[in-house]
């Protein structure tokens, strides 16, 4: 009974109520499927489809480039249509794309199918973040931290399941893992249907008393409101003057918001920790240090374990916009420490190289967690409440752009040797300082987000 009581209390502490908990389950199921496919994609295209290495590279590069349009497109739609059915639709698109890959070996068709799936993948991440922003309200930083922990757990489960299945090594297994990926999206769509539509600032419907019937020619045009200034009331007994039309307000446009675009550009740099773990750290460890090669997978495990253990506790550093802004200082220190540790790992003694790599992996993991919580908060705080979808969609481009530019940046750091990593860490620290100046509250309310209290009817 004590265990059940603790579990119940833990669930009650998750922001967003029942819908927040259901969306965490959606995230877990989604990521299990993504973990299955991430471990299988290259093998499937190689052995089940028969593509060459060059063709696989072309397929993934082109579809990834097209998928960059997913975040802004998804965010834009989320400000105009209900979010829950949009999420369901995107999950259905992802499931359909996964299953469609099983139907053809033609490279041109595979390009189209993979591009559609990439659009859905990138859009779903922004839509899920937007749902959390709306349903968790002021506790969005803590919710996103829990969501990231659940996401990492789902990836781990999917990757382990794929690793176990791949020991069989048959083409049929590759196909069934792809089917499992598609079924995870179907399950995510069905679970999303059980969630309620979250409140939204961008789509407000209010109830008003029925207006008296008037001559159609005197009715105000849609999008205009009559002048309600008491000083403009007509004299008693006189004919009411025609309602004076007010200019319609235009929704904020993130593409015209120079401050938000500059913030998003700085985010591309700060997301480089992803490329450090995927490319930089493994490649540097095996080519430039005396550490044993077996250390590389252990460093990746260390990264995953630290995120699962500490991402939620570190969420308090992004609990408010001002806390998030102040966290950019320790984030700069973490980046600088990681770069310096990688530079120091070229020592000849294997034990010293190993220790330096462990310090580097820990520092970059701390940077990853701190930046995650800072980014979640500031990307919302800098966005007008009535256009959060469009703004978060533009912010989603930062990660997409980093996936393209990141490998080039970290390989350039590797080619430059220890000084390259020192410059890498120092450069990221400088960008942290620049971003802190960029997002400072200048008295215009840019870092003050009103609570979500809008209800829809």
Short mmCIF file of C-alpha atoms in Angstrom, two decimals:
data_model
loop_
_atom_site.label_atom_id
_atom_site.label_comp_id
_atom_site.label_asym_id
_atom_site.label_seq_id
_atom_site.Cartn_x
_atom_site.Cartn_y
_atom_site.Cartn_z
CA UNK A 1 0.00 0.00 0.00
CA UNK A 2 2.88 2.34 0.78
CA UNK A 3 4.32 1.85 -2.71
CA UNK A 4 0.95 2.54 -4.30
CA UNK A 5 0.52 5.68 -2.18
CA UNK A 6 3.94 6.95 -3.21
CA UNK A 7 3.15 6.28 -6.86
CA UNK A 8 -0.16 8.11 -6.52
CA UNK A 9 1.53 11.11 -4.90
CA UNK A 10 4.20 11.11 -7.62
CA UNK A 11 1.57 11.12 -10.36
CA UNK A 12 -0.29 13.97 -8.67
CA UNK A 13 2.90 16.05 -8.72
CA UNK A 14 3.13 15.87 -12.50
CA UNK A 15 1.98 19.22 -13.94
CA UNK A 16 -0.94 19.24 -16.34
CA UNK A 17 -3.22 16.87 -14.43
CA UNK A 18 -4.58 13.72 -16.12
CA UNK A 19 -3.98 15.11 -19.62
CA UNK A 20 -0.36 15.86 -18.78
CA UNK A 21 0.12 12.28 -17.59
CA UNK A 22 -1.55 10.88 -20.71
CA UNK A 23 0.71 12.97 -22.92
CA UNK A 24 3.76 11.59 -21.10
CA UNK A 25 2.53 8.11 -22.01
CA UNK A 26 2.16 9.29 -25.60
CA UNK A 27 5.77 10.48 -25.53
CA UNK A 28 7.00 7.16 -24.14
CA UNK A 29 5.17 5.06 -26.73
CA UNK A 30 6.26 7.39 -29.53
CA UNK A 31 9.92 7.21 -28.51
CA UNK A 32 9.90 3.45 -28.14
CA UNK A 33 8.89 3.26 -31.81
CA UNK A 34 11.46 5.87 -32.79
CA UNK A 35 14.13 3.89 -30.94
CA UNK A 36 13.19 0.80 -32.92
CA UNK A 37 13.52 2.63 -36.23
CA UNK A 38 16.69 4.59 -35.35
CA UNK A 39 18.51 1.31 -34.74
CA UNK A 40 17.10 -0.28 -37.90
CA UNK A 41 16.88 2.38 -40.62
CA UNK A 42 20.28 1.93 -42.27
CA UNK A 43 20.08 -1.86 -42.03
CA UNK A 44 16.58 -1.88 -43.50
CA UNK A 45 17.52 0.28 -46.47
CA UNK A 46 20.67 -1.78 -47.02
CA UNK A 47 19.44 -5.34 -46.72
CA UNK A 48 15.67 -5.20 -47.18
CA UNK A 49 15.57 -2.54 -49.92
CA UNK A 50 19.01 -2.98 -51.48
CA UNK A 51 20.15 0.65 -51.58
CA UNK A 52 23.81 1.57 -51.84
CA UNK A 53 25.57 3.63 -49.19
CA UNK A 54 25.47 6.71 -51.44
CA UNK A 55 21.73 6.24 -52.05
CA UNK A 56 21.03 5.88 -48.33
CA UNK A 57 23.01 9.05 -47.65
CA UNK A 58 21.05 10.90 -50.33
CA UNK A 59 17.74 9.59 -49.00
CA UNK A 60 18.42 10.63 -45.41
CA UNK A 61 19.98 13.97 -46.34
CA UNK A 62 17.19 15.09 -48.68
CA UNK A 63 14.37 13.92 -46.42
CA UNK A 64 16.06 15.57 -43.44
CA UNK A 65 16.38 18.84 -45.33
CA UNK A 66 12.70 18.77 -46.29
CA UNK A 67 11.77 17.91 -42.72
CA UNK A 68 13.19 21.25 -41.56
CA UNK A 69 9.90 22.78 -42.72
CA UNK A 70 7.98 20.63 -40.21
CA UNK A 71 8.39 22.79 -37.05
CA UNK A 72 7.27 26.16 -38.52
CA UNK A 73 4.47 24.52 -40.48
CA UNK A 74 3.19 22.61 -37.45
CA UNK A 75 3.47 25.66 -35.19
CA UNK A 76 1.63 27.86 -37.69
CA UNK A 77 -1.24 25.40 -37.98
CA UNK A 78 -1.44 25.02 -34.19
CA UNK A 79 -2.38 28.71 -33.87
CA UNK A 80 -5.26 28.23 -36.31
CA UNK A 81 -6.79 24.82 -35.61
CA UNK A 82 -7.37 22.77 -32.43
CA UNK A 83 -4.14 21.19 -31.22
CA UNK A 84 -5.37 17.73 -30.22
CA UNK A 85 -6.79 16.69 -33.62
CA UNK A 86 -3.71 18.19 -35.28
CA UNK A 87 -1.49 15.97 -33.14
CA UNK A 88 -3.60 12.94 -34.02
CA UNK A 89 -3.35 13.80 -37.72
CA UNK A 90 0.43 14.15 -37.55
CA UNK A 91 0.76 10.79 -35.80
CA UNK A 92 -1.42 9.22 -38.49
CA UNK A 93 0.81 10.72 -41.18
CA UNK A 94 3.91 9.29 -39.48
CA UNK A 95 2.31 5.85 -39.21
CA UNK A 96 1.27 5.92 -42.86
CA UNK A 97 4.75 6.97 -43.97
CA UNK A 98 6.38 4.16 -41.98
CA UNK A 99 4.07 1.53 -43.45
CA UNK A 100 4.47 2.99 -46.96
CA UNK A 101 8.22 2.35 -46.78
CA UNK A 102 7.40 -1.36 -46.85
CA UNK A 103 5.66 -1.09 -50.22
CA UNK A 104 8.46 0.03 -52.54
CA UNK A 105 12.17 -0.18 -53.32
CA UNK A 106 12.11 2.73 -55.79
CA UNK A 107 14.45 5.47 -54.59
CA UNK A 108 12.25 8.29 -55.87
CA UNK A 109 9.18 6.99 -54.04
CA UNK A 110 11.25 6.34 -50.93
CA UNK A 111 12.43 9.96 -51.04
CA UNK A 112 8.85 11.22 -51.07
CA UNK A 113 7.71 8.85 -48.33
CA UNK A 114 10.72 9.51 -46.10
CA UNK A 115 10.31 13.27 -46.57
CA UNK A 116 6.66 13.10 -45.47
CA UNK A 117 7.66 11.08 -42.44
CA UNK A 118 10.44 13.56 -41.62
CA UNK A 119 7.97 16.45 -41.81
CA UNK A 120 5.70 14.62 -39.38
CA UNK A 121 8.54 13.77 -37.01
CA UNK A 122 9.77 17.36 -36.77
CA UNK A 123 6.26 18.80 -36.50
CA UNK A 124 5.22 16.38 -33.75
CA UNK A 125 8.08 17.47 -31.48
CA UNK A 126 6.96 21.11 -31.66
CA UNK A 127 3.28 20.24 -31.23
CA UNK A 128 4.03 18.10 -28.18
CA UNK A 129 6.03 20.96 -26.66
CA UNK A 130 3.19 23.37 -27.39
CA UNK A 131 0.67 21.02 -25.76
CA UNK A 132 2.86 20.88 -22.66
CA UNK A 133 3.15 24.67 -22.66
CA UNK A 134 -0.62 25.05 -22.73
CA UNK A 135 -1.61 22.28 -20.34
CA UNK A 136 1.15 22.75 -17.73
CA UNK A 137 1.01 26.55 -17.62
CA UNK A 138 3.57 28.07 -15.20
CA UNK A 139 4.94 24.57 -14.42
CA UNK A 140 5.93 23.97 -18.05
CA UNK A 141 9.67 23.77 -17.24
CA UNK A 142 9.16 20.93 -14.76
CA UNK A 143 6.76 19.18 -17.14
CA UNK A 144 9.22 19.40 -20.01
CA UNK A 145 11.96 17.99 -17.80
CA UNK A 146 9.77 15.01 -16.90
CA UNK A 147 8.85 14.66 -20.56
CA UNK A 148 12.52 14.56 -21.56
CA UNK A 149 13.23 11.89 -18.97
CA UNK A 150 10.34 9.81 -20.28
CA UNK A 151 11.53 10.39 -23.85
CA UNK A 152 15.04 9.15 -23.05
CA UNK A 153 13.59 6.10 -21.33
CA UNK A 154 11.46 5.33 -24.38
CA UNK A 155 14.45 5.64 -26.69
CA UNK A 156 16.42 3.27 -24.45
CA UNK A 157 13.63 0.67 -24.41
CA UNK A 158 13.19 0.88 -28.18
CA UNK A 159 16.93 0.64 -28.78
CA UNK A 160 17.31 -2.36 -26.48
CA UNK A 161 14.34 -4.12 -28.12
CA UNK A 162 15.84 -3.47 -31.57
CA UNK A 163 19.25 -4.73 -30.45
CA UNK A 164 17.70 -7.95 -29.17
CA UNK A 165 15.67 -8.44 -32.37
CA UNK A 166 18.63 -7.71 -34.63
CA UNK A 167 20.54 -10.66 -33.21
CA UNK A 168 18.37 -12.77 -35.52
CA UNK A 169 19.69 -10.76 -38.48
CA UNK A 170 16.98 -11.57 -41.04
CA UNK A 171 15.24 -9.23 -43.48
CA UNK A 172 11.89 -10.16 -41.92
CA UNK A 173 13.06 -8.77 -38.58
CA UNK A 174 13.93 -5.42 -40.18
CA UNK A 175 10.43 -5.24 -41.65
CA UNK A 176 8.73 -6.15 -38.38
CA UNK A 177 10.71 -3.49 -36.52
CA UNK A 178 9.47 -0.95 -39.05
CA UNK A 179 5.92 -2.20 -38.46
CA UNK A 180 6.51 -1.75 -34.72
CA UNK A 181 7.55 1.85 -35.38
CA UNK A 182 4.31 2.47 -37.30
CA UNK A 183 2.19 0.83 -34.59
CA UNK A 184 3.76 3.09 -31.97
CA UNK A 185 2.43 6.11 -33.89
CA UNK A 186 -1.02 4.51 -34.14
CA UNK A 187 -1.01 3.89 -30.40
CA UNK A 188 0.15 7.48 -29.79
CA UNK A 189 -2.73 8.80 -31.90
CA UNK A 190 -5.28 6.72 -29.99
CA UNK A 191 -3.86 7.86 -26.64
CA UNK A 192 -3.94 11.48 -27.79
CA UNK A 193 -7.65 11.13 -28.52
CA UNK A 194 -8.17 10.56 -24.80
CA UNK A 195 -6.58 13.92 -23.99
CA UNK A 196 -8.59 17.11 -23.76
CA UNK A 197 -7.98 20.13 -25.95
CA UNK A 198 -5.70 22.47 -23.96
CA UNK A 199 -6.55 26.16 -23.48
CA UNK A 200 -5.14 28.54 -26.06
CA UNK A 201 -4.56 32.27 -26.29
CA UNK A 202 -4.58 32.19 -30.06
CA UNK A 203 -8.08 30.79 -30.49
CA UNK A 204 -10.63 32.39 -28.13
CA UNK A 205 -14.36 32.05 -28.45
CA UNK A 206 -16.53 34.13 -26.14
CA UNK A 207 -20.27 34.02 -25.58
CA UNK A 208 -22.16 37.28 -25.96
CA UNK A 209 -25.81 38.15 -25.79
CA UNK A 210 -27.63 37.97 -29.14
CA UNK A 211 -27.47 41.31 -30.89
CA UNK A 212 -30.74 42.87 -32.04
CA UNK A 213 -31.50 42.45 -35.69
CA UNK A 214 -30.44 45.37 -37.78
CA UNK A 215 -30.32 46.27 -41.39
CA UNK A 216 -27.64 44.06 -43.01
CA UNK A 217 -26.11 47.09 -44.64
CA UNK A 218 -25.43 48.67 -41.23
CA UNK A 219 -23.80 45.59 -39.71
CA UNK A 220 -20.07 45.90 -39.08
CA UNK A 221 -17.77 43.88 -41.27
CA UNK A 222 -16.23 40.71 -39.78
CA UNK A 223 -13.09 41.41 -37.83
CA UNK A 224 -14.21 44.93 -36.80
CA UNK A 225 -15.61 46.05 -33.47
CA UNK A 226 -17.95 49.00 -32.88
CA UNK A 227 -16.70 51.98 -30.97
CA UNK A 228 -17.79 51.60 -27.35
CA UNK A 229 -16.41 54.89 -26.08
CA UNK A 230 -19.07 56.34 -23.75
CA UNK A 231 -18.18 59.79 -24.91
CA UNK A 232 -19.36 58.96 -28.40
CA UNK A 233 -22.93 57.93 -27.46
CA UNK A 234 -25.56 59.62 -29.63
CA UNK A 235 -27.92 62.12 -28.12
CA UNK A 236 -31.24 60.72 -26.86
CA UNK A 237 -33.82 60.41 -29.58
CA UNK A 238 -31.33 60.76 -32.38
CA UNK A 239 -30.52 58.05 -34.85
CA UNK A 240 -27.56 55.98 -33.77
CA UNK A 241 -24.47 56.77 -35.77
CA UNK A 242 -22.96 53.93 -37.81
CA UNK A 243 -20.49 51.90 -35.81
CA UNK A 244 -16.98 53.10 -36.35
CA UNK A 245 -14.75 50.29 -37.61
CA UNK A 246 -11.51 49.55 -35.89
CA UNK A 247 -8.59 48.23 -37.82
CA UNK A 248 -8.20 44.44 -37.47
CA UNK A 249 -5.23 43.35 -35.42
CA UNK A 250 -2.64 41.27 -37.18
CA UNK A 251 -1.19 38.23 -35.43
CA UNK A 252 2.48 38.63 -34.44
CA UNK A 253 4.83 37.22 -37.06
CA UNK A 254 8.00 35.52 -35.79
CA UNK A 255 9.69 36.06 -39.16
CA UNK A 256 9.49 39.82 -38.55
CA UNK A 257 10.59 39.63 -34.93
CA UNK A 258 14.32 40.34 -35.15
CA UNK A 259 14.87 39.65 -31.48
CA UNK A 260 13.31 36.19 -31.67
CA UNK A 261 15.16 35.36 -34.88
CA UNK A 262 18.46 36.39 -33.26
CA UNK A 263 17.58 34.26 -30.22
CA UNK A 264 16.82 31.27 -32.48
CA UNK A 265 20.12 31.77 -34.31
CA UNK A 266 22.00 31.64 -31.01
CA UNK A 267 20.12 28.46 -30.14
CA UNK A 268 21.59 26.72 -33.20
CA UNK A 269 25.02 27.12 -31.59
CA UNK A 270 23.95 26.03 -28.11
CA UNK A 271 22.34 22.86 -29.47
CA UNK A 272 25.77 21.68 -30.67
CA UNK A 273 26.07 19.45 -27.60
CA UNK A 274 23.97 16.97 -29.61
CA UNK A 275 26.67 16.70 -32.29
CA UNK A 276 29.36 16.47 -29.60
CA UNK A 277 27.85 13.23 -28.27
CA UNK A 278 26.87 11.76 -31.62
CA UNK A 279 30.05 12.57 -33.54
CA UNK A 280 32.65 14.67 -31.76
CA UNK A 281 33.24 12.74 -28.53
CA UNK A 282 33.31 9.21 -30.06
CA UNK A 283 35.51 10.24 -33.00
CA UNK A 284 37.92 12.23 -30.84
CA UNK A 285 38.19 9.44 -28.27
CA UNK A 286 39.22 6.79 -30.79
CA UNK A 287 41.45 8.93 -33.05
CA UNK A 288 43.21 11.39 -30.75
CA UNK A 289 43.39 9.88 -27.26
CA UNK A 290 44.98 6.85 -25.62
CA UNK A 291 41.76 5.89 -23.83
CA UNK A 292 40.42 2.38 -24.55
CA UNK A 293 37.85 2.24 -27.33
CA UNK A 294 35.43 0.40 -25.04
CA UNK A 295 35.02 3.66 -23.15
CA UNK A 296 33.00 5.28 -25.97
CA UNK A 297 29.69 3.43 -25.44
CA UNK A 298 30.09 3.84 -21.68
CA UNK A 299 30.32 7.61 -22.11
CA UNK A 300 27.02 7.55 -24.02
CA UNK A 301 25.47 5.45 -21.27
CA UNK A 302 26.76 7.97 -18.73
CA UNK A 303 25.04 10.73 -20.68
CA UNK A 304 21.72 8.89 -20.72
CA UNK A 305 21.86 7.95 -17.03
CA UNK A 306 22.69 11.49 -15.92
CA UNK A 307 19.79 12.90 -17.95
CA UNK A 308 17.33 10.41 -16.46
CA UNK A 309 18.54 11.12 -12.90
CA UNK A 310 19.00 14.89 -12.95
CA UNK A 311 16.92 16.49 -15.71
CA UNK A 312 13.86 16.87 -13.46
CA UNK A 313 15.76 18.27 -10.42
CA UNK A 314 17.54 20.76 -12.70
CA UNK A 315 14.19 22.01 -14.01
CA UNK A 316 14.07 24.52 -11.15
CA UNK A 317 16.77 26.51 -12.95
CA UNK A 318 14.22 27.27 -15.65
CA UNK A 319 11.16 27.67 -13.45
CA UNK A 320 10.81 31.34 -14.44
CA UNK A 321 12.10 33.39 -17.36
CA UNK A 322 14.54 35.28 -15.10
CA UNK A 323 15.83 32.05 -13.54
CA UNK A 324 16.38 30.67 -17.02
CA UNK A 325 18.27 33.79 -18.07
CA UNK A 326 20.53 33.58 -15.01
CA UNK A 327 21.23 29.89 -15.73
CA UNK A 328 23.03 30.92 -18.91
CA UNK A 329 26.07 31.72 -16.72
CA UNK A 330 26.61 28.20 -15.33
CA UNK A 331 25.74 26.89 -18.79
CA UNK A 332 28.70 28.87 -20.18
CA UNK A 333 30.95 27.38 -17.48
CA UNK A 334 29.79 23.85 -18.37
CA UNK A 335 30.54 24.36 -22.08
CA UNK A 336 33.96 25.83 -21.32
CA UNK A 337 34.78 22.96 -18.95
CA UNK A 338 33.75 20.36 -21.54
CA UNK A 339 35.91 21.91 -24.24
CA UNK A 340 38.91 22.19 -21.93
CA UNK A 341 38.55 18.56 -20.78
CA UNK A 342 38.49 17.31 -24.38
CA UNK A 343 41.60 19.35 -25.09
CA UNK A 344 43.30 17.82 -22.05
CA UNK A 345 42.37 14.25 -23.04
CA UNK A 346 45.34 14.02 -25.46
CA UNK A 347 47.66 13.10 -22.58
CA UNK A 348 49.61 9.87 -23.13
CA UNK A 349 48.55 8.05 -19.96
CA UNK A 350 45.38 6.02 -20.72
CA UNK A 351 43.99 6.52 -17.21
CA UNK A 352 44.39 10.30 -17.47
CA UNK A 353 42.83 10.37 -20.94
CA UNK A 354 39.94 8.30 -19.62
CA UNK A 355 39.42 10.65 -16.67
CA UNK A 356 39.49 13.69 -18.95
CA UNK A 357 36.92 12.14 -21.31
CA UNK A 358 34.64 11.29 -18.38
CA UNK A 359 34.88 14.91 -17.17
CA UNK A 360 34.14 16.13 -20.69
CA UNK A 361 31.13 13.83 -21.08
CA UNK A 362 29.80 14.90 -17.67
CA UNK A 363 30.30 18.60 -18.41
CA UNK A 364 28.59 18.42 -21.79
CA UNK A 365 25.74 16.41 -20.26
CA UNK A 366 25.28 19.09 -17.60
CA UNK A 367 25.32 21.67 -20.40
CA UNK A 368 22.75 19.63 -22.31
CA UNK A 369 20.40 19.48 -19.33
CA UNK A 370 20.81 23.14 -18.38
CA UNK A 371 20.33 24.31 -21.95
CA UNK A 372 17.26 22.12 -22.32
CA UNK A 373 15.49 23.72 -19.37
CA UNK A 374 16.65 27.24 -20.35
CA UNK A 375 15.57 26.76 -23.93
CA UNK A 376 12.12 25.43 -22.99
CA UNK A 377 11.41 28.47 -20.85
CA UNK A 378 12.89 31.27 -22.93
CA UNK A 379 11.46 30.04 -26.24
CA UNK A 380 7.99 30.41 -24.72
CA UNK A 381 8.68 33.54 -22.68
CA UNK A 382 9.84 35.45 -25.74
CA UNK A 383 6.81 34.40 -27.77
CA UNK A 384 3.55 36.42 -27.74
CA UNK A 385 0.79 34.30 -26.14
CA UNK A 386 -1.42 34.69 -29.20
CA UNK A 387 1.20 33.25 -31.56
CA UNK A 388 3.01 30.64 -29.46
CA UNK A 389 2.61 27.97 -32.11
CA UNK A 390 4.18 30.04 -34.88
CA UNK A 391 7.03 31.20 -32.64
CA UNK A 392 7.82 27.74 -31.25
CA UNK A 393 7.74 26.44 -34.80
CA UNK A 394 10.46 28.90 -35.77
CA UNK A 395 12.42 27.97 -32.64
CA UNK A 396 12.20 24.34 -33.74
CA UNK A 397 14.34 25.24 -36.73
CA UNK A 398 17.33 25.64 -34.40
CA UNK A 399 17.64 21.92 -33.73
CA UNK A 400 17.01 21.08 -37.37
CA UNK A 401 19.72 23.49 -38.51
CA UNK A 402 22.13 22.14 -35.89
CA UNK A 403 21.71 18.63 -37.27
CA UNK A 404 22.99 19.91 -40.61
CA UNK A 405 25.75 22.24 -39.42
CA UNK A 406 26.78 20.40 -36.24
CA UNK A 407 28.80 17.59 -37.85
CA UNK A 408 30.85 20.13 -39.81
CA UNK A 409 31.56 22.22 -36.70
CA UNK A 410 32.67 19.35 -34.47
CA UNK A 411 34.79 17.71 -37.17
CA UNK A 412 36.47 21.09 -37.69
CA UNK A 413 37.21 21.18 -33.94
CA UNK A 414 38.68 17.67 -34.16
CA UNK A 415 40.85 18.64 -37.14
CA UNK A 416 42.17 21.63 -35.20
CA UNK A 417 43.32 19.47 -32.29
CA UNK A 418 43.24 20.53 -28.62
CA UNK A 419 43.11 24.22 -29.52
CA UNK A 420 40.04 23.46 -31.61
CA UNK A 421 38.18 22.09 -28.60
CA UNK A 422 39.30 25.00 -26.43
CA UNK A 423 37.94 27.37 -29.06
CA UNK A 424 34.76 25.31 -29.35
CA UNK A 425 34.03 25.51 -25.61
CA UNK A 426 34.97 29.19 -25.42
CA UNK A 427 32.80 29.99 -28.44
CA UNK A 428 29.74 28.37 -26.88
CA UNK A 429 30.43 30.23 -23.61
CA UNK A 430 30.53 33.53 -25.52
CA UNK A 431 27.22 32.72 -27.22
CA UNK A 432 25.70 32.05 -23.77
CA UNK A 433 26.76 35.55 -22.71
CA UNK A 434 25.38 37.07 -25.90
CA UNK A 435 22.06 35.27 -25.45
CA UNK A 436 21.84 36.45 -21.85
CA UNK A 437 22.17 40.03 -23.05
CA UNK A 438 19.70 39.42 -25.88
CA UNK A 439 16.90 38.11 -23.66
CA UNK A 440 17.26 40.57 -20.80
CA UNK A 441 14.04 42.19 -19.65
CA UNK A 442 14.11 45.72 -21.01
CA UNK A 443 10.91 46.74 -19.30
CA UNK A 444 8.75 45.79 -22.27
CA UNK A 445 7.36 42.64 -20.69
CA UNK A 446 9.22 40.42 -23.13
CA UNK A 447 10.13 38.01 -20.35
CA UNK A 448 6.80 38.12 -18.60
CA UNK A 449 4.31 35.54 -19.83
CA UNK A 450 0.74 35.77 -18.52
CA UNK A 451 -0.73 32.55 -17.17
CA UNK A 452 -2.91 30.52 -19.50
CA UNK A 453 -6.44 31.08 -18.28
CA UNK A 454 -8.33 31.16 -21.57
CA UNK A 455 -11.16 28.70 -22.00
CA UNK A 456 -12.78 27.66 -25.25
CA UNK A 457 -16.44 26.93 -25.92
#
